[in-house]
Amino acid sequence: MKLFKSNCTKILILALNLALVLVFFGCEKKYSELTIQQELLSDIEKLNQKVTDFQKIVANTNDEKKIQQAFNSTRLSYKKIEWAVEYFTPDPARFINGPALDELEVAENTFFSPNGFQVMEELIFPHYSIENKTDLIREIKILNGNLKQIKQHLSAITISNSHVLDASKMEINRILALGITGFDSPIALQSIPETKSSLGSLKKLLPKMNFNSPESKNCEKEIATIINQAENYCQSNTDFNTFDRTYFIKNFLNTISKKLVAFQKINAIKNTNRNSVINPNTATIFEKEAFNVNAFIPSEEYRYTEEKAALGQQLFYENSFSDSKTRSCSSCHNPEKAFTDGLKTNQSLNGGHLSRNTPTLTYASLQNAQFWDMRQLDLEKQSLDVIQNKDEMHGNVSNAIQTLNKDKKYQKLFKKAFPTSKKIEEWQIQNSLASYIRSLNAFDSKFDNYMRGNSDDFSDEEKLGFNVFAGKAKCATCHFIPLFNGTVPPSYQKTEQEVIGTPADKNGKKISPDLGRYLQYQMPQLRNAFKTPSLRNVAVTAPYMHNGVYSTLEEVVDFYNKGGGVGMGISVENQTLPTDKLELTEKEVKGLIAFMKTLTDKAYQ
């Protein structure tokens, strides 16, 4: 009987051990086979735990180093799910890792205070004070609430292969434009380690799609290899200021982007139905046809066509739109000067001077607001605004139509551009002029050709300049790569304004009296705020700033190097530009200017 019990006990122990082994390996297998959505939700749980631990550390200690390390660790955890949070939940994402600036709703004359990692970063870096403890704990609690909202949303949606591919490509563009430039980590300067974390998360996605053809597996392996190399490069080059962004973009980010497009093609993964600004089939964000001008049109009937652009080009030189019949669009936007006029400000109809500098029309179509004060949302409204402006053209489109109707040349051009229309209408004139401006995006500069791999003609000085632009000088945190304007990547749904404290004159004693966007929306945040313009063709579009105060790029760089208006000693309470000095060396300044000159289109070289 004892022997029977002993044998039974041994058998029971063996059975339990075997069960434990099966459970262990079964769980491990189950985890490895988690769907993309399941693993994403698991990563959110891990982030929630990081946030909880971070809050405990802040509550229980005032040790600056421990708090900063806990913050860095928490945001690294967030970077693992950034690809999904930014893609599927862009609104709450703004309050998780968006800039520490008020979110303005100008039409309602309201704003939302910023929340999230960048607000916490300002409370912790470069030094932590116990006086910030209460505010920091409050921000952590808000972050926790936002993460719960995101988890609830991501639990309910269906995540298709199309979505994952689109989100992955968007994340590569986000890393390029916002990650390695310091936009996400402006004070802590943890951009490079965070880039490594973001790339690591993308590496895990493709295998979970379960495409098993040899060609697909080979492409998947190639992408993983490149990401591994990029991660190793980040690991070995952690310093923000010396990180070689030209090398990193050309050798890693662009290559990953191309391979993702190839993977999509191999597996016949459909594009999503989003009205994307970026062409979903573009190999990289630097390709000539990467940007879709139709993403910025008011509605479908305004779609760009070559026939509309050809008509618009003729209308661009048409004097009948002005009351005096002596002015056309080309009077202020000279094509030979990259569609500027070379003047501080142009002359008004009454013989005085206009209040603002004439901006270039090149690349003007790739933004969500027009004019320095952003008072019009699209190019159609922009043209009408100028025609009717009493100081510029003081014209009447209806009167001009009567003249155009009598011209056989225009009759033919309108028929080609609008074949189903029986008469010339005002909206067609606006649309044609706008279409011509939409044709002015050459993307054939020295920089473009270098980034596309069409040329190796890029000097060490120009490479240094680009790295300063996208690194130490923080230029790229407002002038986003590759458009170099204020249209925010990677979705490009919003164009930003900035308050930089532009002086009234070169003496720099007082701010320009022009209140900018505040004249339309009288919110204190918008006082002296102006749209961030494109820097493409900047070397041939002097003078600079909304009032033309600076005549050379050297003067402009010096202004920013000092910390903008505040850095020059001007009182600008709402300045959004960082006020600390950049401390650029003479070599870095020369490199920065050399780089900006590479943004000149071939037509103006």
Coordinates of C-alpha atoms in Angstrom, one line a residue:
M1 CA 0.0 0.0 0.0
K2 CA 2.8 2.4 0.9
L3 CA 4.6 1.5 -2.4
F4 CA 1.4 2.2 -4.3
K5 CA 1.1 5.6 -2.6
S6 CA 4.7 6.4 -3.2
N7 CA 4.4 5.5 -6.9
C8 CA 1.3 7.6 -7.2
T9 CA 3.0 10.5 -5.6
K10 CA 5.9 10.3 -8.0
I11 CA 3.6 10.0 -11.0
L12 CA 1.6 13.0 -9.7
I13 CA 4.8 15.1 -9.3
L14 CA 5.9 14.1 -12.8
A15 CA 2.5 15.0 -14.2
L16 CA 2.6 18.4 -12.4
N17 CA 6.1 19.1 -13.7
L18 CA 5.1 18.2 -17.2
A19 CA 2.0 20.4 -16.9
L20 CA 4.1 23.3 -15.7
V21 CA 6.5 22.8 -18.6
L22 CA 3.6 22.8 -21.1
V23 CA 2.0 25.8 -19.4
F24 CA 5.3 27.7 -19.5
F25 CA 6.0 26.9 -23.2
G26 CA 2.4 27.3 -24.1
C27 CA 2.3 30.8 -22.6
E28 CA 5.6 31.7 -24.2
K29 CA 4.2 30.5 -27.6
K30 CA 1.0 32.3 -27.0
Y31 CA 2.8 35.6 -26.3
S32 CA 5.0 35.3 -29.4
E33 CA 1.8 34.7 -31.4
L34 CA 0.0 37.8 -30.1
T35 CA -1.6 39.9 -32.8
I36 CA -0.3 43.4 -33.5
Q37 CA -3.3 44.7 -31.6
Q38 CA -2.8 42.4 -28.6
E39 CA 0.9 43.2 -28.3
L40 CA 0.1 46.9 -28.7
L41 CA -2.4 46.8 -25.8
S42 CA 0.2 44.8 -23.8
D43 CA 2.8 47.6 -24.4
I44 CA 0.3 50.2 -23.3
E45 CA -0.1 48.3 -20.0
K46 CA 3.7 48.3 -19.6
L47 CA 3.7 52.0 -20.2
N48 CA 0.9 52.5 -17.6
Q49 CA 3.1 50.7 -15.1
K50 CA 6.1 52.9 -16.0
V51 CA 3.9 56.0 -15.5
T52 CA 2.7 54.6 -12.1
D53 CA 6.3 53.9 -11.0
F54 CA 7.3 57.4 -12.2
Q55 CA 4.6 59.0 -10.1
K56 CA 5.8 57.1 -7.0
I57 CA 9.4 58.2 -7.5
V58 CA 8.3 61.8 -7.9
A59 CA 6.2 61.6 -4.8
N60 CA 8.8 59.9 -2.6
T61 CA 12.0 61.6 -3.6
N62 CA 13.5 64.9 -4.7
D63 CA 16.6 63.3 -6.2
E64 CA 17.0 65.1 -9.6
K65 CA 18.9 62.3 -11.2
K66 CA 16.4 59.6 -10.2
I67 CA 13.4 61.7 -11.4
Q68 CA 15.1 62.5 -14.7
Q69 CA 16.0 58.9 -15.3
A70 CA 12.4 57.8 -14.5
F71 CA 11.1 60.4 -17.0
N72 CA 13.5 59.2 -19.7
S73 CA 12.6 55.6 -19.2
T74 CA 8.9 56.4 -19.3
R75 CA 9.1 58.3 -22.6
L76 CA 11.2 55.6 -24.1
S77 CA 8.4 53.2 -23.3
Y78 CA 5.9 55.5 -25.0
K79 CA 8.1 55.6 -28.1
K80 CA 7.5 51.9 -28.5
I81 CA 3.8 52.6 -29.1
E82 CA 4.1 56.0 -30.8
W83 CA 3.6 54.6 -34.3
A84 CA 0.0 53.5 -33.3
V85 CA -0.9 56.3 -30.9
E86 CA 0.0 59.1 -33.4
Y87 CA -1.7 57.3 -36.3
F88 CA -5.0 56.0 -34.7
T89 CA -5.5 58.6 -32.0
P90 CA -4.0 61.9 -33.1
D91 CA -6.1 64.1 -31.0
P92 CA -5.2 62.7 -27.5
A93 CA -1.7 62.1 -28.8
R94 CA -1.3 65.9 -29.0
F95 CA -1.6 65.9 -25.2
I96 CA 0.8 63.1 -24.6
N97 CA 3.9 64.2 -26.4
G98 CA 2.9 67.5 -28.2
P99 CA 4.8 70.8 -27.8
A100 CA 4.5 72.6 -24.5
L101 CA 2.4 75.4 -26.1
D102 CA -1.3 76.3 -25.8
E103 CA -3.5 74.5 -28.4
L104 CA -5.5 77.4 -30.0
E105 CA -9.0 77.1 -31.4
V106 CA -9.0 80.5 -33.0
A107 CA -12.5 80.3 -34.5
E108 CA -14.0 79.8 -31.0
N109 CA -11.5 82.2 -29.4
T110 CA -10.5 79.4 -26.9
F111 CA -7.4 77.4 -26.1
F112 CA -6.3 74.3 -24.4
S113 CA -3.4 74.3 -22.0
P114 CA -0.6 71.8 -23.0
N115 CA -0.2 68.5 -21.2
G116 CA 2.1 65.5 -21.5
F117 CA 5.8 64.6 -21.7
Q118 CA 7.1 67.9 -23.0
V119 CA 5.3 69.9 -20.3
M120 CA 6.9 67.5 -17.7
E121 CA 10.2 67.9 -19.5
E122 CA 10.2 71.6 -18.8
L123 CA 9.5 70.9 -15.1
I124 CA 12.4 68.5 -14.8
F125 CA 15.1 69.7 -17.2
P126 CA 17.7 71.0 -17.1
H127 CA 17.2 71.1 -13.3
Y128 CA 14.5 69.8 -11.1
S129 CA 13.0 71.9 -8.3
I130 CA 10.9 70.7 -5.4
E131 CA 8.6 73.7 -6.2
N132 CA 7.5 71.7 -9.4
K133 CA 6.5 68.6 -7.5
T134 CA 2.8 69.3 -7.3
D135 CA 2.6 70.4 -11.0
L136 CA 4.6 67.3 -12.1
I137 CA 2.4 64.9 -10.2
R138 CA -0.7 66.5 -11.7
E139 CA 0.8 66.2 -15.2
I140 CA 1.5 62.5 -14.6
K141 CA -2.1 61.9 -13.5
I142 CA -3.4 63.6 -16.7
L143 CA -1.0 61.4 -18.8
N144 CA -2.4 58.3 -17.1
G145 CA -6.0 59.4 -18.0
N146 CA -5.1 60.1 -21.6
L147 CA -3.4 56.7 -21.9
K148 CA -6.6 55.0 -20.6
Q149 CA -8.6 56.8 -23.3
I150 CA -6.1 55.7 -25.9
K151 CA -6.2 52.1 -24.7
Q152 CA -10.0 52.0 -24.8
H153 CA -9.9 53.3 -28.4
L154 CA -7.2 50.9 -29.6
S155 CA -9.1 48.0 -28.1
A156 CA -12.2 48.8 -30.1
I157 CA -10.8 49.4 -33.6
T158 CA -9.8 47.0 -36.3
I159 CA -6.2 47.2 -37.3
S160 CA -5.6 46.0 -40.8
N161 CA -2.3 45.3 -42.7
S162 CA -3.0 48.5 -44.7
H163 CA -3.2 50.5 -41.5
V164 CA 0.0 49.0 -40.1
L165 CA 2.0 49.7 -43.3
D166 CA 0.7 53.3 -43.6
A167 CA 1.4 53.9 -39.9
S168 CA 4.9 52.5 -40.3
K169 CA 5.7 54.7 -43.2
M170 CA 4.3 57.7 -41.3
E171 CA 6.4 56.8 -38.3
I172 CA 9.6 56.8 -40.4
N173 CA 8.6 60.3 -41.7
R174 CA 7.9 61.4 -38.1
I175 CA 11.3 60.2 -36.9
L176 CA 12.9 62.1 -39.7
A177 CA 11.1 65.4 -39.3
L178 CA 10.3 65.5 -35.5
G179 CA 12.4 62.8 -33.9
I180 CA 16.0 63.3 -34.7
T181 CA 15.5 67.1 -34.9
G182 CA 14.7 67.6 -31.2
F183 CA 11.1 68.6 -31.7
D184 CA 10.0 65.9 -29.2
S185 CA 12.7 66.4 -26.7
P186 CA 13.7 70.1 -26.9
I187 CA 15.4 70.3 -23.5
A188 CA 16.3 66.8 -22.3
L189 CA 17.8 66.2 -25.8
Q190 CA 17.0 62.5 -25.7
S191 CA 16.1 62.4 -29.3
I192 CA 18.6 59.8 -30.4
P193 CA 17.9 57.1 -27.8
E194 CA 14.1 57.7 -28.4
T195 CA 14.7 57.3 -32.2
K196 CA 16.2 53.9 -31.4
S197 CA 13.2 52.9 -29.4
S198 CA 10.8 54.0 -32.1
L199 CA 12.6 52.1 -34.8
G200 CA 12.8 49.0 -32.6
S201 CA 9.0 48.9 -32.3
L202 CA 8.6 49.0 -36.1
K203 CA 10.9 46.0 -36.5
K204 CA 8.4 43.7 -34.8
L205 CA 5.4 44.6 -36.9
L206 CA 6.1 43.0 -40.3
P207 CA 6.6 39.4 -39.0
K208 CA 3.2 39.5 -37.4
M209 CA 1.5 40.1 -40.7
N210 CA 2.3 36.4 -41.5
F211 CA 3.3 36.8 -45.2
N212 CA 5.2 33.7 -46.0
S213 CA 6.4 33.9 -49.6
P214 CA 10.2 33.7 -50.0
E215 CA 10.3 37.2 -51.6
S216 CA 8.3 38.7 -48.7
K217 CA 10.4 37.0 -46.0
N218 CA 13.6 38.2 -47.7
C219 CA 12.3 41.8 -47.8
E220 CA 11.2 41.5 -44.2
K221 CA 14.7 40.3 -43.2
E222 CA 16.3 43.2 -45.1
I223 CA 14.2 45.7 -43.2
A224 CA 15.0 44.1 -39.9
T225 CA 18.7 44.2 -40.8
I226 CA 18.6 47.9 -41.7
I227 CA 16.7 48.8 -38.5
N228 CA 19.3 46.8 -36.5
Q229 CA 22.0 48.9 -38.2
A230 CA 20.1 52.1 -37.5
E231 CA 19.7 51.1 -33.8
N232 CA 23.4 50.4 -33.5
Y233 CA 24.2 53.7 -35.1
C234 CA 22.0 55.5 -32.5
Q235 CA 23.6 53.4 -29.7
S236 CA 27.0 54.5 -30.8
N237 CA 26.2 58.2 -31.5
T238 CA 24.0 59.4 -28.7
D239 CA 25.1 63.1 -28.6
F240 CA 22.4 65.3 -30.1
N241 CA 24.6 68.0 -31.4
T242 CA 27.1 65.8 -33.2
F243 CA 24.7 63.2 -34.6
D244 CA 25.1 63.0 -38.4
R245 CA 21.6 63.4 -39.7
T246 CA 22.6 63.4 -43.4
Y247 CA 24.2 60.0 -43.0
F248 CA 21.4 58.6 -40.9
I249 CA 18.6 59.8 -43.2
K250 CA 20.3 58.7 -46.5
N251 CA 21.6 55.3 -45.2
F252 CA 18.9 54.2 -42.9
L253 CA 15.6 56.1 -42.9
N254 CA 15.3 56.5 -46.7
T255 CA 16.4 52.9 -47.1
I256 CA 13.7 51.6 -44.7
S257 CA 11.1 53.8 -46.4
K258 CA 12.0 52.3 -49.8
K259 CA 11.9 48.7 -48.4
L260 CA 8.5 49.3 -46.8
V261 CA 7.1 50.3 -50.1
A262 CA 8.6 47.2 -51.7
F263 CA 7.2 45.0 -49.0
Q264 CA 3.7 46.5 -49.6
K265 CA 4.0 45.9 -53.3
I266 CA 5.3 42.3 -52.9
N267 CA 2.3 41.4 -50.7
A268 CA -0.3 43.5 -52.6
I269 CA -1.2 45.4 -49.5
K270 CA -3.8 48.1 -50.4
N271 CA -3.3 51.8 -49.6
T272 CA -5.7 53.2 -47.0
N273 CA -8.4 55.6 -48.1
R274 CA -7.0 58.5 -46.1
N275 CA -6.6 61.8 -48.1
S276 CA -2.9 61.8 -47.4
V277 CA -0.6 64.7 -48.2
I278 CA 2.1 62.2 -48.9
N279 CA 1.8 60.0 -52.0
P280 CA 1.3 56.5 -50.5
N281 CA 3.5 55.0 -53.2
T282 CA 6.4 57.4 -52.9
A283 CA 9.7 55.7 -52.2
T284 CA 10.8 58.4 -49.7
I285 CA 9.6 61.8 -48.5
F286 CA 12.2 63.5 -50.7
E287 CA 10.9 62.3 -54.1
K288 CA 9.7 64.9 -56.6
E289 CA 6.1 63.6 -56.5
A290 CA 6.0 62.9 -52.8
F291 CA 3.6 65.6 -51.9
N292 CA 0.0 65.8 -53.1
V293 CA -1.2 69.4 -53.8
N294 CA -4.8 68.2 -54.0
A295 CA -4.6 67.5 -50.3
F296 CA -4.8 71.2 -49.7
I297 CA -7.7 72.1 -52.0
P298 CA -11.0 73.4 -50.6
S299 CA -13.1 70.7 -52.3
E300 CA -13.1 68.1 -55.1
E301 CA -14.0 70.5 -58.0
Y302 CA -10.8 72.4 -57.3
R303 CA -8.5 69.5 -58.1
Y304 CA -5.3 70.4 -59.9
T305 CA -5.0 69.9 -63.7
E306 CA -2.4 71.0 -66.2
E307 CA -5.1 72.8 -68.2
K308 CA -6.1 74.8 -65.2
A309 CA -2.5 75.7 -64.5
A310 CA -1.9 76.8 -68.1
L311 CA -4.9 79.1 -67.9
G312 CA -3.8 80.3 -64.5
Q313 CA -0.4 81.2 -65.9
Q314 CA -2.0 83.5 -68.4
L315 CA -4.3 85.1 -65.8
F316 CA -1.2 85.7 -63.6
Y317 CA -0.1 88.4 -66.0
E318 CA -3.6 89.8 -66.6
N319 CA -4.0 93.5 -65.8
S320 CA -7.8 93.5 -66.1
F321 CA -8.1 92.3 -62.5
S322 CA -6.8 95.7 -61.1
D323 CA -8.9 98.8 -61.0
S324 CA -6.2 100.8 -62.8
K325 CA -5.6 98.1 -65.4
T326 CA -1.9 98.5 -64.6
R327 CA -1.3 95.7 -62.1
S328 CA -1.2 91.9 -62.3
C329 CA -0.1 89.2 -59.9
S330 CA 3.3 89.3 -61.5
S331 CA 3.7 93.0 -60.4
C332 CA 4.6 91.8 -57.0
H333 CA 5.5 88.2 -57.6
N334 CA 8.3 88.3 -60.2
P335 CA 9.0 84.8 -61.6
E336 CA 12.7 85.7 -62.1
K337 CA 13.0 86.4 -58.4
A338 CA 11.4 83.1 -57.3
F339 CA 8.0 85.0 -57.3
T340 CA 9.1 87.7 -54.9
D341 CA 10.0 91.4 -55.7
G342 CA 13.3 91.9 -54.0
L343 CA 11.8 94.8 -52.0
K344 CA 11.5 95.4 -48.3
T345 CA 7.8 96.0 -48.9
N346 CA 6.1 96.8 -52.3
Q347 CA 4.5 100.0 -53.2
S348 CA 0.8 100.4 -52.6
L349 CA -1.7 101.8 -55.2
N350 CA -1.7 105.2 -53.4
G351 CA 2.0 105.6 -53.7
G352 CA 2.9 104.5 -50.1
H353 CA 4.3 101.2 -49.0
L354 CA 2.5 98.0 -48.2
S355 CA 3.0 96.9 -44.6
R356 CA 4.5 93.5 -45.3
N357 CA 7.2 91.8 -47.4
T358 CA 6.1 89.9 -50.5
P359 CA 6.6 86.2 -49.8
T360 CA 7.6 83.6 -52.5
L361 CA 4.8 81.7 -54.2
T362 CA 7.0 78.7 -54.7
Y363 CA 5.8 75.9 -52.5
A364 CA 3.0 78.1 -51.2
S365 CA 0.5 75.4 -52.1
L366 CA 1.9 73.0 -49.5
Q367 CA 0.4 74.7 -46.4
N368 CA -2.9 75.2 -44.7
A369 CA -2.9 79.0 -44.5
Q370 CA -2.0 81.9 -46.7
F371 CA -0.6 85.4 -46.0
W372 CA 1.8 86.2 -43.2
D373 CA -1.2 86.5 -40.8
M374 CA -2.8 83.3 -42.1
R375 CA -6.1 85.1 -42.7
Q376 CA -7.0 82.8 -45.6
L377 CA -7.0 79.0 -45.6
D378 CA -6.4 78.3 -49.2
L379 CA -5.0 79.7 -52.4
E380 CA -8.4 80.3 -54.0
K381 CA -9.4 82.7 -51.2
Q382 CA -5.9 84.2 -51.3
S383 CA -6.1 85.4 -54.9
L384 CA -9.5 87.0 -54.4
D385 CA -8.2 88.8 -51.2
V386 CA -5.4 90.4 -53.2
I387 CA -7.6 91.4 -56.2
Q388 CA -10.1 93.1 -53.9
N389 CA -7.5 94.7 -51.6
K390 CA -7.7 98.5 -52.0
D391 CA -4.0 98.9 -51.5
E392 CA -2.9 96.1 -53.8
M393 CA -5.2 95.7 -56.9
H394 CA -8.5 97.2 -55.8
G395 CA -10.1 95.2 -58.5
N396 CA -13.4 93.4 -59.3
V397 CA -13.5 89.9 -60.7
S398 CA -17.0 90.3 -62.2
N399 CA -15.8 93.3 -64.3
A400 CA -12.7 91.4 -65.4
I401 CA -14.9 88.5 -66.5
Q402 CA -16.6 90.8 -69.0
T403 CA -13.1 91.6 -70.5
L404 CA -12.1 87.9 -70.6
N405 CA -15.3 86.9 -72.3
K406 CA -14.4 89.0 -75.3
D407 CA -11.0 87.4 -75.7
K408 CA -10.9 84.2 -78.0
K409 CA -7.6 83.1 -76.5
Y410 CA -9.2 83.0 -73.0
Q411 CA -12.4 81.4 -74.3
K412 CA -10.3 78.4 -75.6
L413 CA -8.3 78.2 -72.4
F414 CA -11.3 78.2 -70.2
K415 CA -13.0 75.5 -72.3
K416 CA -10.0 73.3 -71.9
A417 CA -9.7 73.9 -68.2
F418 CA -13.5 73.6 -67.4
P419 CA -14.9 71.6 -70.3
T420 CA -18.4 71.1 -68.8
S421 CA -18.9 74.8 -68.0
K422 CA -20.9 77.0 -70.3
K423 CA -19.6 80.4 -69.0
I424 CA -16.6 81.9 -67.2
E425 CA -17.3 82.0 -63.4
E426 CA -15.5 83.7 -60.6
W427 CA -14.5 80.4 -58.8
Q428 CA -12.9 79.2 -62.0
I429 CA -10.6 82.3 -62.1
Q430 CA -9.6 81.7 -58.5
N431 CA -9.1 78.0 -59.1
S432 CA -6.9 78.6 -62.2
L433 CA -4.7 81.1 -60.5
A434 CA -4.3 78.7 -57.5
S435 CA -3.6 75.8 -59.9
Y436 CA -0.7 77.8 -61.5
I437 CA 0.7 78.4 -58.0
R438 CA 0.3 74.7 -57.3
S439 CA 2.6 74.0 -60.3
L440 CA 5.5 75.9 -58.7
N441 CA 6.9 73.1 -56.6
A442 CA 10.0 72.0 -58.5
F443 CA 11.8 70.0 -55.8
D444 CA 14.9 70.0 -57.9
S445 CA 17.4 71.8 -55.7
K446 CA 20.9 70.5 -54.9
F447 CA 19.5 69.3 -51.5
D448 CA 16.7 67.3 -53.2
N449 CA 19.0 65.6 -55.7
Y450 CA 21.4 64.7 -52.9
M451 CA 18.7 63.3 -50.6
R452 CA 17.2 61.3 -53.5
G453 CA 20.6 59.7 -54.3
N454 CA 20.7 61.3 -57.7
S455 CA 23.9 63.2 -56.8
D456 CA 26.8 63.1 -54.4
D457 CA 27.4 66.8 -54.8
F458 CA 27.1 68.0 -51.2
S459 CA 30.1 69.4 -49.5
D460 CA 31.3 68.8 -46.0
E461 CA 30.3 72.4 -45.1
E462 CA 26.8 71.8 -46.5
K463 CA 26.5 68.6 -44.5
L464 CA 27.6 70.4 -41.4
G465 CA 25.0 73.1 -42.1
F466 CA 22.2 70.6 -42.5
N467 CA 23.2 68.9 -39.2
V468 CA 23.3 72.3 -37.4
F469 CA 19.9 73.2 -39.0
A470 CA 18.3 69.9 -37.9
G471 CA 20.2 69.7 -34.6
K472 CA 22.0 72.3 -32.5
A473 CA 20.3 75.4 -34.0
K474 CA 16.8 73.7 -33.8
C475 CA 15.7 75.4 -37.1
A476 CA 14.0 72.2 -38.2
T477 CA 11.6 72.3 -35.2
C478 CA 9.8 75.1 -36.9
H479 CA 10.9 74.8 -40.6
F480 CA 10.0 71.1 -40.9
I481 CA 12.0 68.8 -43.3
P482 CA 11.6 68.5 -46.2
L483 CA 9.2 71.4 -47.0
F484 CA 11.0 73.6 -44.6
N485 CA 7.8 75.5 -43.8
G486 CA 5.5 75.4 -40.8
T487 CA 3.2 72.7 -42.0
V488 CA 3.5 70.0 -39.3
P489 CA 4.6 66.5 -40.3
P490 CA 3.8 63.7 -40.7
S491 CA 0.1 64.3 -41.3
Y492 CA 0.5 67.9 -42.6
Q493 CA -3.0 68.9 -41.4
K494 CA -1.9 72.1 -39.6
T495 CA 0.3 75.1 -40.4
E496 CA 1.9 76.8 -37.5
Q497 CA 2.6 80.4 -36.6
E498 CA 5.4 81.6 -34.3
V499 CA 6.2 84.6 -32.2
I500 CA 9.9 85.3 -32.6
G501 CA 10.1 88.9 -31.6
T502 CA 11.0 90.4 -35.0
P503 CA 12.4 93.9 -34.4
A504 CA 11.0 97.1 -36.1
D505 CA 14.5 97.9 -37.5
K506 CA 18.0 96.5 -37.5
N507 CA 18.8 98.3 -34.3
G508 CA 16.7 95.8 -32.5
K509 CA 15.5 98.2 -29.8
K510 CA 11.7 97.5 -30.1
I511 CA 9.4 94.9 -31.6
S512 CA 7.7 95.4 -35.0
P513 CA 4.4 97.2 -34.4
D514 CA 2.6 94.8 -36.7
L515 CA 0.4 92.6 -34.5
G516 CA 0.2 89.9 -37.1
R517 CA -2.4 87.2 -36.6
Y518 CA -3.7 89.0 -33.5
L519 CA -5.5 91.5 -35.9
Q520 CA -7.9 88.6 -36.9
Y521 CA -8.1 86.7 -33.6
Q522 CA -7.4 88.8 -30.6
M523 CA -5.9 86.2 -28.4
P524 CA -2.9 87.1 -26.3
Q525 CA -1.0 84.1 -27.6
L526 CA -1.3 85.5 -31.2
R527 CA 0.1 89.0 -30.5
N528 CA 2.9 89.5 -33.1
A529 CA 2.5 86.0 -34.4
F530 CA 3.3 85.2 -38.0
K531 CA 3.2 82.1 -40.2
T532 CA 6.4 80.1 -40.5
P533 CA 7.4 80.6 -44.1
S534 CA 9.1 78.1 -46.4
L535 CA 12.9 78.3 -46.6
R536 CA 13.0 76.8 -50.0
N537 CA 14.6 79.4 -52.4
V538 CA 15.5 81.4 -49.3
A539 CA 18.9 82.4 -50.7
V540 CA 17.2 84.3 -53.6
T541 CA 14.2 85.8 -51.8
A542 CA 15.7 88.5 -49.7
P543 CA 14.9 90.7 -47.8
Y544 CA 13.6 88.6 -44.9
M545 CA 10.9 88.5 -42.1
H546 CA 7.4 89.8 -42.4
N547 CA 8.6 93.4 -42.5
G548 CA 11.7 92.8 -44.6
V549 CA 13.9 94.0 -41.8
Y550 CA 16.9 91.8 -42.6
S551 CA 18.6 91.9 -46.0
T552 CA 21.0 89.0 -45.6
L553 CA 20.9 85.4 -44.3
E554 CA 23.8 86.3 -42.0
E555 CA 21.6 88.9 -40.3
V556 CA 18.8 86.4 -39.9
V557 CA 21.1 83.7 -38.4
D558 CA 22.5 86.3 -36.0
F559 CA 19.0 87.2 -34.9
Y560 CA 18.2 83.5 -34.0
N561 CA 21.7 83.0 -32.6
K562 CA 20.9 85.6 -30.0
G563 CA 17.6 84.1 -29.0
G564 CA 15.2 86.2 -31.1
G565 CA 13.6 89.3 -29.8
V566 CA 13.9 88.4 -26.1
G567 CA 17.6 87.6 -26.6
M568 CA 18.1 91.0 -28.2
G569 CA 16.6 92.7 -25.1
I570 CA 13.1 93.3 -26.4
S571 CA 10.2 92.5 -24.1
V572 CA 8.1 89.7 -25.8
E573 CA 6.1 88.0 -23.1
N574 CA 4.5 85.4 -25.5
Q575 CA 7.6 84.5 -27.6
T576 CA 7.4 80.9 -28.7
L577 CA 10.9 80.8 -30.0
P578 CA 13.4 79.6 -27.3
T579 CA 15.0 82.6 -25.8
D580 CA 18.4 81.1 -25.0
K581 CA 21.4 81.8 -27.2
L582 CA 22.3 79.1 -29.7
E583 CA 26.0 79.7 -29.2
L584 CA 26.8 78.8 -32.8
T585 CA 30.4 78.9 -33.8
E586 CA 31.6 80.9 -36.9
K587 CA 32.1 77.6 -38.7
E588 CA 28.6 76.4 -37.9
V589 CA 27.1 79.7 -39.0
K590 CA 28.9 79.5 -42.3
G591 CA 27.8 75.9 -42.7
L592 CA 24.2 76.8 -41.9
I593 CA 24.1 79.5 -44.6
A594 CA 25.8 77.2 -47.1
F595 CA 23.1 74.5 -46.4
M596 CA 20.2 77.0 -46.9
K597 CA 21.7 77.9 -50.3
T598 CA 21.3 74.3 -51.4
L599 CA 17.5 74.7 -51.1
T600 CA 17.5 76.9 -54.3
D601 CA 15.5 75.4 -57.2
K602 CA 17.4 74.8 -60.4
A603 CA 15.6 77.7 -62.2
Y604 CA 17.0 80.3 -59.8
Q605 CA 20.6 78.9 -59.5

